[in-house]
JSON list of C-alpha atoms in Angstrom, two decimals:
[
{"chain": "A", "resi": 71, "resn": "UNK", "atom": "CA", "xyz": [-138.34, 81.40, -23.67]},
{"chain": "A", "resi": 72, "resn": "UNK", "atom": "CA", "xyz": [-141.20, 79.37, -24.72]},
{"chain": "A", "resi": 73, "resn": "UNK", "atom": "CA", "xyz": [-144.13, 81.20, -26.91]},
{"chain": "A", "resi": 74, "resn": "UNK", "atom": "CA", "xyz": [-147.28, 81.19, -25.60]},
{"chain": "A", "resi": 75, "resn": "UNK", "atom": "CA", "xyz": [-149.84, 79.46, -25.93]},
{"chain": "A", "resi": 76, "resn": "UNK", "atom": "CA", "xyz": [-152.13, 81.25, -27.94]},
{"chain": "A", "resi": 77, "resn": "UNK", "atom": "CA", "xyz": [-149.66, 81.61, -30.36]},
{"chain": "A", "resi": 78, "resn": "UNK", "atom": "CA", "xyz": [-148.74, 78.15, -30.70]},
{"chain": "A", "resi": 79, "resn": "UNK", "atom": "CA", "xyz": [-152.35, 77.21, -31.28]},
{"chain": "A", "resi": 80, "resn": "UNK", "atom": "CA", "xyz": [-152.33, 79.90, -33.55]},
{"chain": "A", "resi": 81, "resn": "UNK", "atom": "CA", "xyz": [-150.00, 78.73, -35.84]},
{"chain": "A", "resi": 82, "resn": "UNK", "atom": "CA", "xyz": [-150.87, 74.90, -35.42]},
{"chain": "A", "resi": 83, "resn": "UNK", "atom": "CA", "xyz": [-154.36, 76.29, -36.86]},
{"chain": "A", "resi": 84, "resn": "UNK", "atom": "CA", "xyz": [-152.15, 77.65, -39.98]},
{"chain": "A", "resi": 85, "resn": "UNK", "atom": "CA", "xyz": [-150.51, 74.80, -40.87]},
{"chain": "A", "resi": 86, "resn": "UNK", "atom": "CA", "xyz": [-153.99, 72.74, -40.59]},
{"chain": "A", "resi": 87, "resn": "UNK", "atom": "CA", "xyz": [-155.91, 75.16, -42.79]},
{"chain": "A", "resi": 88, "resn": "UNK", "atom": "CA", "xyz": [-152.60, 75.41, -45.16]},
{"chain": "A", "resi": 89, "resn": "UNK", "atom": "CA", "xyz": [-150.72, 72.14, -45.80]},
{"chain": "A", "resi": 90, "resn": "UNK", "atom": "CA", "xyz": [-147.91, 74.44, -47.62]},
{"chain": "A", "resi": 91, "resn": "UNK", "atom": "CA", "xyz": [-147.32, 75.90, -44.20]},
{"chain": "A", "resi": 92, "resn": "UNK", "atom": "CA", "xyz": [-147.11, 72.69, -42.83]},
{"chain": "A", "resi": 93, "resn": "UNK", "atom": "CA", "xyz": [-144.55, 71.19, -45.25]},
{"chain": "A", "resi": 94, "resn": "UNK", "atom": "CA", "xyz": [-142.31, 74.99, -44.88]},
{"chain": "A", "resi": 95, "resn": "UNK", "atom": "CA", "xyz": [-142.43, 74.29, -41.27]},
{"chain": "A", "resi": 96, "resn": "UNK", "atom": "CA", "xyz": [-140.31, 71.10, -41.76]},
{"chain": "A", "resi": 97, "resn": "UNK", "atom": "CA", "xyz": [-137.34, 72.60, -44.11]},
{"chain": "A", "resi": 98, "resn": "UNK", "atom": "CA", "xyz": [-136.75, 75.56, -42.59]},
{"chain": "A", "resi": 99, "resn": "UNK", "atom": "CA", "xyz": [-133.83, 74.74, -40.43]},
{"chain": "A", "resi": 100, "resn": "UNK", "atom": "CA", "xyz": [-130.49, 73.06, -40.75]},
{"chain": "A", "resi": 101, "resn": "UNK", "atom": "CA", "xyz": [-128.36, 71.37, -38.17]},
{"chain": "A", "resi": 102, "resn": "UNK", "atom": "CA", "xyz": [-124.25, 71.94, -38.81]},
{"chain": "A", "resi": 103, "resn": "UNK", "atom": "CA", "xyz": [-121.42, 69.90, -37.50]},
{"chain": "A", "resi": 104, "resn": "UNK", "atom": "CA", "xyz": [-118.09, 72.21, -37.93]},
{"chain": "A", "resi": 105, "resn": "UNK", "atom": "CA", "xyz": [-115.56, 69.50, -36.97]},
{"chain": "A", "resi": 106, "resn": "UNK", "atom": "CA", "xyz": [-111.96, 71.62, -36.13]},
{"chain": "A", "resi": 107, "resn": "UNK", "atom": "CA", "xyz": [-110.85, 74.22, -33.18]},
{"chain": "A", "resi": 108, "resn": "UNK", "atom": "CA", "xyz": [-108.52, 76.18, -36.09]},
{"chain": "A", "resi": 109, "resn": "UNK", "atom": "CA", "xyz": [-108.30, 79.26, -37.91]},
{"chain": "A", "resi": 110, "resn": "UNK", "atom": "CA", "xyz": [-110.95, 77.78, -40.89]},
{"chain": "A", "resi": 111, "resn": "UNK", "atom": "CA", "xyz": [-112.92, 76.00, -38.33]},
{"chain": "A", "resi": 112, "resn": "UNK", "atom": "CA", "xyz": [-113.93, 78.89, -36.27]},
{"chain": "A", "resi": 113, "resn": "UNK", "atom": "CA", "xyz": [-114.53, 81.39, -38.91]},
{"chain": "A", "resi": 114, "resn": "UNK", "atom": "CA", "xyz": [-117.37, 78.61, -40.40]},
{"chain": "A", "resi": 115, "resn": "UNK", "atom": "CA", "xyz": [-118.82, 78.04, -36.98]},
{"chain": "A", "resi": 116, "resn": "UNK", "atom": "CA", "xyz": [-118.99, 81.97, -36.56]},
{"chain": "A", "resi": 117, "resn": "UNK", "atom": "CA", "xyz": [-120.99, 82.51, -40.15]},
{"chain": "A", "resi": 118, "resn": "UNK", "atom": "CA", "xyz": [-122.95, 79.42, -40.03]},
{"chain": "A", "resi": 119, "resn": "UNK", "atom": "CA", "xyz": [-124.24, 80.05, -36.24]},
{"chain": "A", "resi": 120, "resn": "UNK", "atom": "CA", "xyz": [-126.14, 83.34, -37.12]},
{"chain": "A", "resi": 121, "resn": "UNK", "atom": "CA", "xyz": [-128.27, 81.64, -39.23]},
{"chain": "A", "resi": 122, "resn": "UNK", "atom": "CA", "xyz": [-128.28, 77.68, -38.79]},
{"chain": "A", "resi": 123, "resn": "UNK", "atom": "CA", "xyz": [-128.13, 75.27, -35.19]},
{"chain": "A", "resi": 124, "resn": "UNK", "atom": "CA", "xyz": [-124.37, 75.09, -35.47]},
{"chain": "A", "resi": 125, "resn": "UNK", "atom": "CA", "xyz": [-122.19, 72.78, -32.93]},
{"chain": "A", "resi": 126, "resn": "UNK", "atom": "CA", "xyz": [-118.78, 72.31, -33.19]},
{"chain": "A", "resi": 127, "resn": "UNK", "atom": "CA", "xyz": [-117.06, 69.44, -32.56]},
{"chain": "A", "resi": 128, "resn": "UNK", "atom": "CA", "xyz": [-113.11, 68.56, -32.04]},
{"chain": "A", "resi": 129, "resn": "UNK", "atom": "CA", "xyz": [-111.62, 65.06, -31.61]},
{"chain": "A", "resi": 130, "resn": "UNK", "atom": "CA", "xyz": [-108.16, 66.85, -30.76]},
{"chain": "A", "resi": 131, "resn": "UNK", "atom": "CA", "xyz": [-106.65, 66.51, -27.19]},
{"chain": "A", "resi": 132, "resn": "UNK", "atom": "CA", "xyz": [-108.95, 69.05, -25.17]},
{"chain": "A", "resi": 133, "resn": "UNK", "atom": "CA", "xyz": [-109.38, 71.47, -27.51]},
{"chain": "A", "resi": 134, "resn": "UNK", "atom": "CA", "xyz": [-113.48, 71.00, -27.61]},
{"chain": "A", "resi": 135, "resn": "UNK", "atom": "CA", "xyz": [-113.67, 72.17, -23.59]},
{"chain": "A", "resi": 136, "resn": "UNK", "atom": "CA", "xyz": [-110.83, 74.58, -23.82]},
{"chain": "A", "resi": 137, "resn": "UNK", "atom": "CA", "xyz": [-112.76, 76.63, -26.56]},
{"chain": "A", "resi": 138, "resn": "UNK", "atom": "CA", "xyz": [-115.86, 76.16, -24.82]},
{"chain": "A", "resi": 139, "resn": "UNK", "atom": "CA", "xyz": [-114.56, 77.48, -21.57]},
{"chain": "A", "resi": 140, "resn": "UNK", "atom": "CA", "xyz": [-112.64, 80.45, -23.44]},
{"chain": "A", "resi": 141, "resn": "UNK", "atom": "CA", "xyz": [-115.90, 81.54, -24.97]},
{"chain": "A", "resi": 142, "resn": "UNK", "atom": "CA", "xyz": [-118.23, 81.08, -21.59]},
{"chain": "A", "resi": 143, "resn": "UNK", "atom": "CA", "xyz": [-121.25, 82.91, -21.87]},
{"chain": "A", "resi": 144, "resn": "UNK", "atom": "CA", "xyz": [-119.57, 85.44, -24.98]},
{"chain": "A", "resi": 145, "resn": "UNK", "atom": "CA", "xyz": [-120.16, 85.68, -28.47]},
{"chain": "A", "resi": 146, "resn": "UNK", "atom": "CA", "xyz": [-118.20, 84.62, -30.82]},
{"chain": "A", "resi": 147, "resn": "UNK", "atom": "CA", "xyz": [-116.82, 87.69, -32.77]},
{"chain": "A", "resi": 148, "resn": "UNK", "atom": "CA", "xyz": [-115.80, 87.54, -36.60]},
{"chain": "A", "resi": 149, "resn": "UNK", "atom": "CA", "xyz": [-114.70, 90.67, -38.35]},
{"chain": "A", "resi": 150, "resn": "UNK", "atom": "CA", "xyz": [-115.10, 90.52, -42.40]},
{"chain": "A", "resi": 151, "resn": "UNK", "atom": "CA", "xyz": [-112.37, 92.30, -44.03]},
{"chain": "A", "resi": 152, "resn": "UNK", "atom": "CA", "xyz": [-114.01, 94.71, -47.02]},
{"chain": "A", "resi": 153, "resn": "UNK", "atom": "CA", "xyz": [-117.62, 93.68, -46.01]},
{"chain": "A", "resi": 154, "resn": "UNK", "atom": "CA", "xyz": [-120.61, 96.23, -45.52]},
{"chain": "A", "resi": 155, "resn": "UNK", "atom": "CA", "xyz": [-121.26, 93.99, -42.51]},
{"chain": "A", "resi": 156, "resn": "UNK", "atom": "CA", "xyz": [-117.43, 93.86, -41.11]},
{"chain": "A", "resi": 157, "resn": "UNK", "atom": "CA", "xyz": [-118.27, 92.38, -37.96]},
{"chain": "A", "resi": 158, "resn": "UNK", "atom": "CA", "xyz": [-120.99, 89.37, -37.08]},
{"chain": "A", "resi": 159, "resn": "UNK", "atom": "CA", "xyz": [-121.47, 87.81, -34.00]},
{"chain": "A", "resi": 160, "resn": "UNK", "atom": "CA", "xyz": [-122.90, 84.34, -33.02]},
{"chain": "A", "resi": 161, "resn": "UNK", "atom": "CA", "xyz": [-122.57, 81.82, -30.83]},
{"chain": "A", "resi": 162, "resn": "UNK", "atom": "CA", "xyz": [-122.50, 78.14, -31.83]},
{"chain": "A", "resi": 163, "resn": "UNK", "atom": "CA", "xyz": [-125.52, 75.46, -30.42]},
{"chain": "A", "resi": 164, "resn": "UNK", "atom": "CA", "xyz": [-122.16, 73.79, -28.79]},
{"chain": "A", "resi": 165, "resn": "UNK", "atom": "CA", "xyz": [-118.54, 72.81, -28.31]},
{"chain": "A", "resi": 166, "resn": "UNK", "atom": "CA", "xyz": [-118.36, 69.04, -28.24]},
{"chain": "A", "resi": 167, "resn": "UNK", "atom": "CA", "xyz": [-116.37, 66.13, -28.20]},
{"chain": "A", "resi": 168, "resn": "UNK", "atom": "CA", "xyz": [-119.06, 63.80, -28.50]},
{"chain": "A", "resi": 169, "resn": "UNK", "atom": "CA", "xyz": [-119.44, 62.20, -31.78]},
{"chain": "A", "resi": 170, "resn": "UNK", "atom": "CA", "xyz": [-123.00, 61.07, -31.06]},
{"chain": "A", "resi": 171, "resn": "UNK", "atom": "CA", "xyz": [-123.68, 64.38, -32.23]},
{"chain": "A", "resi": 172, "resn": "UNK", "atom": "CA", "xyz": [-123.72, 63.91, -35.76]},
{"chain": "A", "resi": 173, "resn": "UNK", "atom": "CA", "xyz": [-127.74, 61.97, -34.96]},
{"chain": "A", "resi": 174, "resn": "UNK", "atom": "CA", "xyz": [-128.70, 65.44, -35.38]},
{"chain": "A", "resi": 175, "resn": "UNK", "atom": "CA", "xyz": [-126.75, 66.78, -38.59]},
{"chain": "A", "resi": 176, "resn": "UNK", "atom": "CA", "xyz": [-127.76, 67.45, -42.19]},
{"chain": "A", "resi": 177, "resn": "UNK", "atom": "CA", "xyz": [-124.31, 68.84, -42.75]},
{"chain": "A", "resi": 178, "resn": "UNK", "atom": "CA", "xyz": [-120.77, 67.89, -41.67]},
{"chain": "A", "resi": 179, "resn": "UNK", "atom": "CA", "xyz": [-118.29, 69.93, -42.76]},
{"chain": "A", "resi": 180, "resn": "UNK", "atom": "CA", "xyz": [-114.68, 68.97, -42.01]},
{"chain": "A", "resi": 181, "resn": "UNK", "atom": "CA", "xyz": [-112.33, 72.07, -41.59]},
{"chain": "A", "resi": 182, "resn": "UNK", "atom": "CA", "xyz": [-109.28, 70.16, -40.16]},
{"chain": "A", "resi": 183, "resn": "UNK", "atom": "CA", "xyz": [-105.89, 68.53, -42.12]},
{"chain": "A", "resi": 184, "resn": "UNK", "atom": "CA", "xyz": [-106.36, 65.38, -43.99]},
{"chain": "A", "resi": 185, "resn": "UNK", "atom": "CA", "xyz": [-105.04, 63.40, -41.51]},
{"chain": "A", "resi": 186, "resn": "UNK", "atom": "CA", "xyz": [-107.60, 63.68, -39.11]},
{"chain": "A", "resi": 187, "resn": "UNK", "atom": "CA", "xyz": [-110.55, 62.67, -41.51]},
{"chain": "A", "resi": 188, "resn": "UNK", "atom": "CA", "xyz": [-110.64, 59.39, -41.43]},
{"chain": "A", "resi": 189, "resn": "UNK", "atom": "CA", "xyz": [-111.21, 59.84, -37.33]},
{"chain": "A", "resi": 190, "resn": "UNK", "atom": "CA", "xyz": [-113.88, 61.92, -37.88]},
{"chain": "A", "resi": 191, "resn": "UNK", "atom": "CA", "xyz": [-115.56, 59.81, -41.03]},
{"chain": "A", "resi": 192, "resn": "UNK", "atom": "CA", "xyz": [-114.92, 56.57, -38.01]},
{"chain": "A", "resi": 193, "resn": "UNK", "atom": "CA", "xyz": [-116.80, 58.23, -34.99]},
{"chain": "A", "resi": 194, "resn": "UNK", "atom": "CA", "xyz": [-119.32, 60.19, -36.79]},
{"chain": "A", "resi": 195, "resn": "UNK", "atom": "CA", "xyz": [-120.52, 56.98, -39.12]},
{"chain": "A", "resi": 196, "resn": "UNK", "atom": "CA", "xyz": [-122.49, 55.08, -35.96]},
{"chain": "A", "resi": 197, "resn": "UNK", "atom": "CA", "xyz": [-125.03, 57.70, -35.68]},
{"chain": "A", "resi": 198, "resn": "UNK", "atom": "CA", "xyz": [-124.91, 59.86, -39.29]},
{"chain": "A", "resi": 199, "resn": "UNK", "atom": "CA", "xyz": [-128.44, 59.54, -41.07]},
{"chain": "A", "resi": 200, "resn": "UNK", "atom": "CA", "xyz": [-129.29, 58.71, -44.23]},
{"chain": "A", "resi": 201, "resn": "UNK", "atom": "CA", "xyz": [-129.16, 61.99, -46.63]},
{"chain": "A", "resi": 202, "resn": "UNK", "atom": "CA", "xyz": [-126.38, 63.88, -44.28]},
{"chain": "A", "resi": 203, "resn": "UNK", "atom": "CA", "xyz": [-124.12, 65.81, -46.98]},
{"chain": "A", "resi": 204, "resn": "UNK", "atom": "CA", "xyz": [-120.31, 65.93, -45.65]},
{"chain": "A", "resi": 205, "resn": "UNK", "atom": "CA", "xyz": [-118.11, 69.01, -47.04]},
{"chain": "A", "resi": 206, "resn": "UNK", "atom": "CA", "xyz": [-114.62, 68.75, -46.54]},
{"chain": "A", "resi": 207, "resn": "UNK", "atom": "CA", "xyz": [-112.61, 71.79, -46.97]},
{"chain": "A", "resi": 208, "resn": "UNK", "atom": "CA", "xyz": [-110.12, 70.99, -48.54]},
{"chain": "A", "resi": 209, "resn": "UNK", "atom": "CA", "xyz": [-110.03, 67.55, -49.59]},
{"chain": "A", "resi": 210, "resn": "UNK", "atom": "CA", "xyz": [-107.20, 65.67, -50.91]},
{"chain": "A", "resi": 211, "resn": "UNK", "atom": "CA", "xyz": [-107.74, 63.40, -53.72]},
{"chain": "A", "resi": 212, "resn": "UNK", "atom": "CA", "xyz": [-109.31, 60.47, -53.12]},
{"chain": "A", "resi": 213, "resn": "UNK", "atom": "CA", "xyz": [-111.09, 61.69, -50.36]},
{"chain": "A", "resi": 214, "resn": "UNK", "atom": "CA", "xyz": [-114.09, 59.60, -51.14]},
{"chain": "A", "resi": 215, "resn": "UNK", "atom": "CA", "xyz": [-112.77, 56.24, -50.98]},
{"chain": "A", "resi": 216, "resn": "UNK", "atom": "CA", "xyz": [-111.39, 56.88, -47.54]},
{"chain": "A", "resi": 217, "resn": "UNK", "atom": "CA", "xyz": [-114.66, 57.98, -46.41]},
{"chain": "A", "resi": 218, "resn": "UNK", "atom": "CA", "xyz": [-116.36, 55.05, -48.35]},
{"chain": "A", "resi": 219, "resn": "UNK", "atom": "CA", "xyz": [-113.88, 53.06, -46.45]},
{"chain": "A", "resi": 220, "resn": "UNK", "atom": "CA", "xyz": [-114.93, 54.28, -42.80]},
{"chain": "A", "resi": 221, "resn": "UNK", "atom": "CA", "xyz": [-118.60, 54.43, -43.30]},
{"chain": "A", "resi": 222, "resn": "UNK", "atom": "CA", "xyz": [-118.66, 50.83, -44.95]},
{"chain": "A", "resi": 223, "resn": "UNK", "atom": "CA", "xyz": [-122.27, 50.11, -46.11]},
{"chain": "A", "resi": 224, "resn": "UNK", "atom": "CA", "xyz": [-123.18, 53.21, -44.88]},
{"chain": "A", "resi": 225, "resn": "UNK", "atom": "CA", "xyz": [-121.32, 55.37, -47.53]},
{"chain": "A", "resi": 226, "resn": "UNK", "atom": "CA", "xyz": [-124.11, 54.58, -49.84]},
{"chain": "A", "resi": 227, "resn": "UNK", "atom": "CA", "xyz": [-126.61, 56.54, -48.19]},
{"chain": "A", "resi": 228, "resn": "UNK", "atom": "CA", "xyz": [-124.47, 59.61, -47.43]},
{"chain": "A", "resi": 229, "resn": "UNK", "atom": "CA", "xyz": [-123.62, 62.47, -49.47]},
{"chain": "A", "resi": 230, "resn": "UNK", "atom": "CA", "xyz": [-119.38, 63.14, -49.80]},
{"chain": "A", "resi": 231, "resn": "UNK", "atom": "CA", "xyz": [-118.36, 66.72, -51.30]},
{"chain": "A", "resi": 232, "resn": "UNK", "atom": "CA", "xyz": [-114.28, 67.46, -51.29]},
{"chain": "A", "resi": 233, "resn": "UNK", "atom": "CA", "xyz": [-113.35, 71.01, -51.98]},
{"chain": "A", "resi": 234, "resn": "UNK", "atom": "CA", "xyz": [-110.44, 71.96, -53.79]},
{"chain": "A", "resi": 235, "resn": "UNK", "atom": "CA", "xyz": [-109.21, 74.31, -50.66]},
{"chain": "A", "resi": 236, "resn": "UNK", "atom": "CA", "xyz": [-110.63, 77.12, -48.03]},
{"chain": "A", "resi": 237, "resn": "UNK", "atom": "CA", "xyz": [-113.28, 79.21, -48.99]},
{"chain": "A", "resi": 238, "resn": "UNK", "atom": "CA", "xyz": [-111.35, 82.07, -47.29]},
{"chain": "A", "resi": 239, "resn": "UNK", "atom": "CA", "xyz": [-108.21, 83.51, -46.18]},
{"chain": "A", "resi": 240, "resn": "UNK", "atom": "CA", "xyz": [-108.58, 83.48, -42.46]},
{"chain": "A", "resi": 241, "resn": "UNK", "atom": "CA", "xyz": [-107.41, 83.59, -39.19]},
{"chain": "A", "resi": 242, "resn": "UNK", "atom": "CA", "xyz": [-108.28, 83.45, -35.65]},
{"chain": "A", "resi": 243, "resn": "UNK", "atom": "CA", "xyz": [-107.30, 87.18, -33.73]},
{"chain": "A", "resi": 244, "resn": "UNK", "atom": "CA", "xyz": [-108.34, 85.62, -30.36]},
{"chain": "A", "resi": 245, "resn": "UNK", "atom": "CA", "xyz": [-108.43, 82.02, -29.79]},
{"chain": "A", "resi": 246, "resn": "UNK", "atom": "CA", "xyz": [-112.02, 81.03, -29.47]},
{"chain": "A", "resi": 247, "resn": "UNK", "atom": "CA", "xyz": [-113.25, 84.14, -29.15]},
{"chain": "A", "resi": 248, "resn": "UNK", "atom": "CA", "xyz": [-112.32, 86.59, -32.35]},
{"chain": "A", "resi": 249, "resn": "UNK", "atom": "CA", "xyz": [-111.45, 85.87, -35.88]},
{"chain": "A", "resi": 250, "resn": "UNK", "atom": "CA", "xyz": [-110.99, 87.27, -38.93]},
{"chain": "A", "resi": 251, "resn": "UNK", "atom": "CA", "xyz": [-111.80, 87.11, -42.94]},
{"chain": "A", "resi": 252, "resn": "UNK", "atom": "CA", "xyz": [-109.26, 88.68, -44.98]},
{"chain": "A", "resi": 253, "resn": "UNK", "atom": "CA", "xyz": [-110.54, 87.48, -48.13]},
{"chain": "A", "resi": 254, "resn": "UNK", "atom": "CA", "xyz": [-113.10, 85.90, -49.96]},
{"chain": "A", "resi": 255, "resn": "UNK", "atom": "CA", "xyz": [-112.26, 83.61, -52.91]},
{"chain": "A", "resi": 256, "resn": "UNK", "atom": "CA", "xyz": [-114.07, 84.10, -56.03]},
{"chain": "A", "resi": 257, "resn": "UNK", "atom": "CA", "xyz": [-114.65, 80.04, -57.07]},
{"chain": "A", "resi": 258, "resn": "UNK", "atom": "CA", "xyz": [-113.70, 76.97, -55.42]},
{"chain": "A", "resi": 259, "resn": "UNK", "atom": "CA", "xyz": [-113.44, 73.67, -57.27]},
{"chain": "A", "resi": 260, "resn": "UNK", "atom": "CA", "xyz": [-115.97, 70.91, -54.64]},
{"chain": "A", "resi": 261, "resn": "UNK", "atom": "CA", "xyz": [-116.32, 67.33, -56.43]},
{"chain": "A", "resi": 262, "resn": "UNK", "atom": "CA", "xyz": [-119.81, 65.32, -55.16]},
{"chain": "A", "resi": 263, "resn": "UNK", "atom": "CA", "xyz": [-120.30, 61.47, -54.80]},
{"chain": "A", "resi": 264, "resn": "UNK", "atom": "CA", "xyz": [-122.79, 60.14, -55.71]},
{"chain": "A", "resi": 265, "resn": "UNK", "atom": "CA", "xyz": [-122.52, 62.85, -58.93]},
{"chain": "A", "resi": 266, "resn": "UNK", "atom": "CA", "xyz": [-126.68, 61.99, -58.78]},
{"chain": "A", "resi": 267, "resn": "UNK", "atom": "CA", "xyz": [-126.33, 64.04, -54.97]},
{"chain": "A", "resi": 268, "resn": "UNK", "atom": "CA", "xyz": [-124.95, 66.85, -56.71]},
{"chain": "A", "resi": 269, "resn": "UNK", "atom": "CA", "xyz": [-128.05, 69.40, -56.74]},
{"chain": "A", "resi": 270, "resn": "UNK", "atom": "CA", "xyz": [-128.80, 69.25, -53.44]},
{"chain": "A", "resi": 271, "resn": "UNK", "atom": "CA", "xyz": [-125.69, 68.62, -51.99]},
{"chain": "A", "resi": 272, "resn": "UNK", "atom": "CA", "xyz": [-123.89, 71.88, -54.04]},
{"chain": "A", "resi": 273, "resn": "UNK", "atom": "CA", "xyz": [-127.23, 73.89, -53.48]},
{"chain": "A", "resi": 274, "resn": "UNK", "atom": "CA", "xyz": [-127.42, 73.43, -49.84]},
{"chain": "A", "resi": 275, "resn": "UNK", "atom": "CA", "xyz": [-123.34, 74.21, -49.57]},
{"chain": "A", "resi": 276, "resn": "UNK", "atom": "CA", "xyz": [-123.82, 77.28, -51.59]},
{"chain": "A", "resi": 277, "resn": "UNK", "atom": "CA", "xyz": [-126.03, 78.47, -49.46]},
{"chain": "A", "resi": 278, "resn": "UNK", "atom": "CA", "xyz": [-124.82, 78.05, -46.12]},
{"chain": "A", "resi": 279, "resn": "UNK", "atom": "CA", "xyz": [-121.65, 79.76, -47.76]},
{"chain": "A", "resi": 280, "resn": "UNK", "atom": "CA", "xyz": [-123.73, 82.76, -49.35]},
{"chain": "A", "resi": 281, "resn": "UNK", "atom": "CA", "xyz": [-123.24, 84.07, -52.73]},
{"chain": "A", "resi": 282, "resn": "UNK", "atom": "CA", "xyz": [-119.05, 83.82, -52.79]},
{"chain": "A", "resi": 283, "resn": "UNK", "atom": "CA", "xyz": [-117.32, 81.63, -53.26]},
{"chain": "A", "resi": 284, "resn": "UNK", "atom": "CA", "xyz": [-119.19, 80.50, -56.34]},
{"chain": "A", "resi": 285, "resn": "UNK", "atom": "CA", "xyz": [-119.01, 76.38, -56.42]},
{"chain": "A", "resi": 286, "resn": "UNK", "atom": "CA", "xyz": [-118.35, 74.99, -59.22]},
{"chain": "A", "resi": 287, "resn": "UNK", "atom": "CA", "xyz": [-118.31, 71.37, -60.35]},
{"chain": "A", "resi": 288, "resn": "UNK", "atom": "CA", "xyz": [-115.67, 69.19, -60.84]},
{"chain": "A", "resi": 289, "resn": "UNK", "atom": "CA", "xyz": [-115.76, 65.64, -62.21]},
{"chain": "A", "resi": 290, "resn": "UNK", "atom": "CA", "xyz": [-114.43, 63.19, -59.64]},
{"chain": "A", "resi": 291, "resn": "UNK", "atom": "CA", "xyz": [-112.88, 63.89, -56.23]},
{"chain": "A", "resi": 292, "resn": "UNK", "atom": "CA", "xyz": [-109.60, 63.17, -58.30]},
{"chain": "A", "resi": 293, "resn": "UNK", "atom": "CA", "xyz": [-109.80, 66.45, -60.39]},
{"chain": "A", "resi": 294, "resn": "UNK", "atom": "CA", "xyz": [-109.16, 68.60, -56.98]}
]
């Protein structure tokens, strides 16, 4: 439901008398693609939705409309094994096909098997901006040059991370609905081109993926 009016003058009266305000307001949110319908894909769509505008997209068969229908109107459960907070729910911005999505991301990550990349890096590069950092989890080596390949002239502007493997041990309990995090890793190996990307690009991973795992740097996309 929309505020009201008063309050939205209100505030527009903060951000005039204090430009800080003004530049928070802009930085404050984060659009995620979560590109996969699979174990990995679903437990990143559940943790990233209770904070972020997550939608998740799937290339594969019918799988996009066949999670959105199993979820409805629902919440998407996901139980933390070990946690103080063992169970969060969320509910993801949307279940798409469309790749015209990607317009609106600052983040793709890719949770699905290295053989579907190079569809996703292909529909996605029409309409990816300038700046948007994509995470693939995992990566194999030489994940960048098939991305660089895809996005052509592109590539230059965009921001590639490959991780080593999954953050997690995971696995869906109800497809679509309910999954589960049976463990955490401590570190995971992620690799950043352009290396000069690699502040923001690591910061803003580390902190969609909350204190563990702990990314650390590696070289080249050829030392994961």
């Amino acid at each position: 439901r929309a505020p009201p009016l008063a309050l939205v003058f209100r505030c527009a009266a903060v951000c005039a008398r204090d430009p800080l305000a003004a530049a928070m307001g802009d930085v404050t949110d984060c659009c995620v693609l979560v590109c996969g319908g699979g174990n990995a894909a679903q437990v990143v769509t559940g943790l990233l939705a209770t904070r972020y505008k997550t939608i998740a997209v799937s290339f594969f068969a019918d799988e996009a409309q066949r999670w959105k229908t199993t979820l409805g109107n629902d919440l998407l459960e996901l139980t933390v094994e070990g946690a103080s907070v063992s169970k969060i729910c969320s509910r993801p911005a949307d279940i798409t096909n469309d790749p015209s999505v990607a317009r609106q991301a600052d983040v793709i990550i890719l949770a699905v098997p290295s053989f579907a990349h190079g569809e996703y890096f292909e529909k996605f590069a029409p309409y990816m901006k300038p700046g948007t950092i994509v995470g693939v989890m995992p990566a194999r080596s030489g994940g960048d040059i098939l991305f660089a390949s895809k996005l052509g002239a592109k590539a230059k502007d965009m921001v590639f991370v490959g991780f080593e493997t999954l953050p997690w041990a995971c696995r869906f309990s109800e497809w679509g609905r309910r999954a589960t995090i049976l463990g955490t890793k401590n570190t995971i190996l992620a690799a950043v081109a352009p290396p000069s990307a690699k502040a923001k690009a690591l910061g803003t991973l580390q902190g969609l993926l909350g204190v563990f795992p702990l990314i650390i740097e590696s070289p080249n996309n050829l030392g994961i």
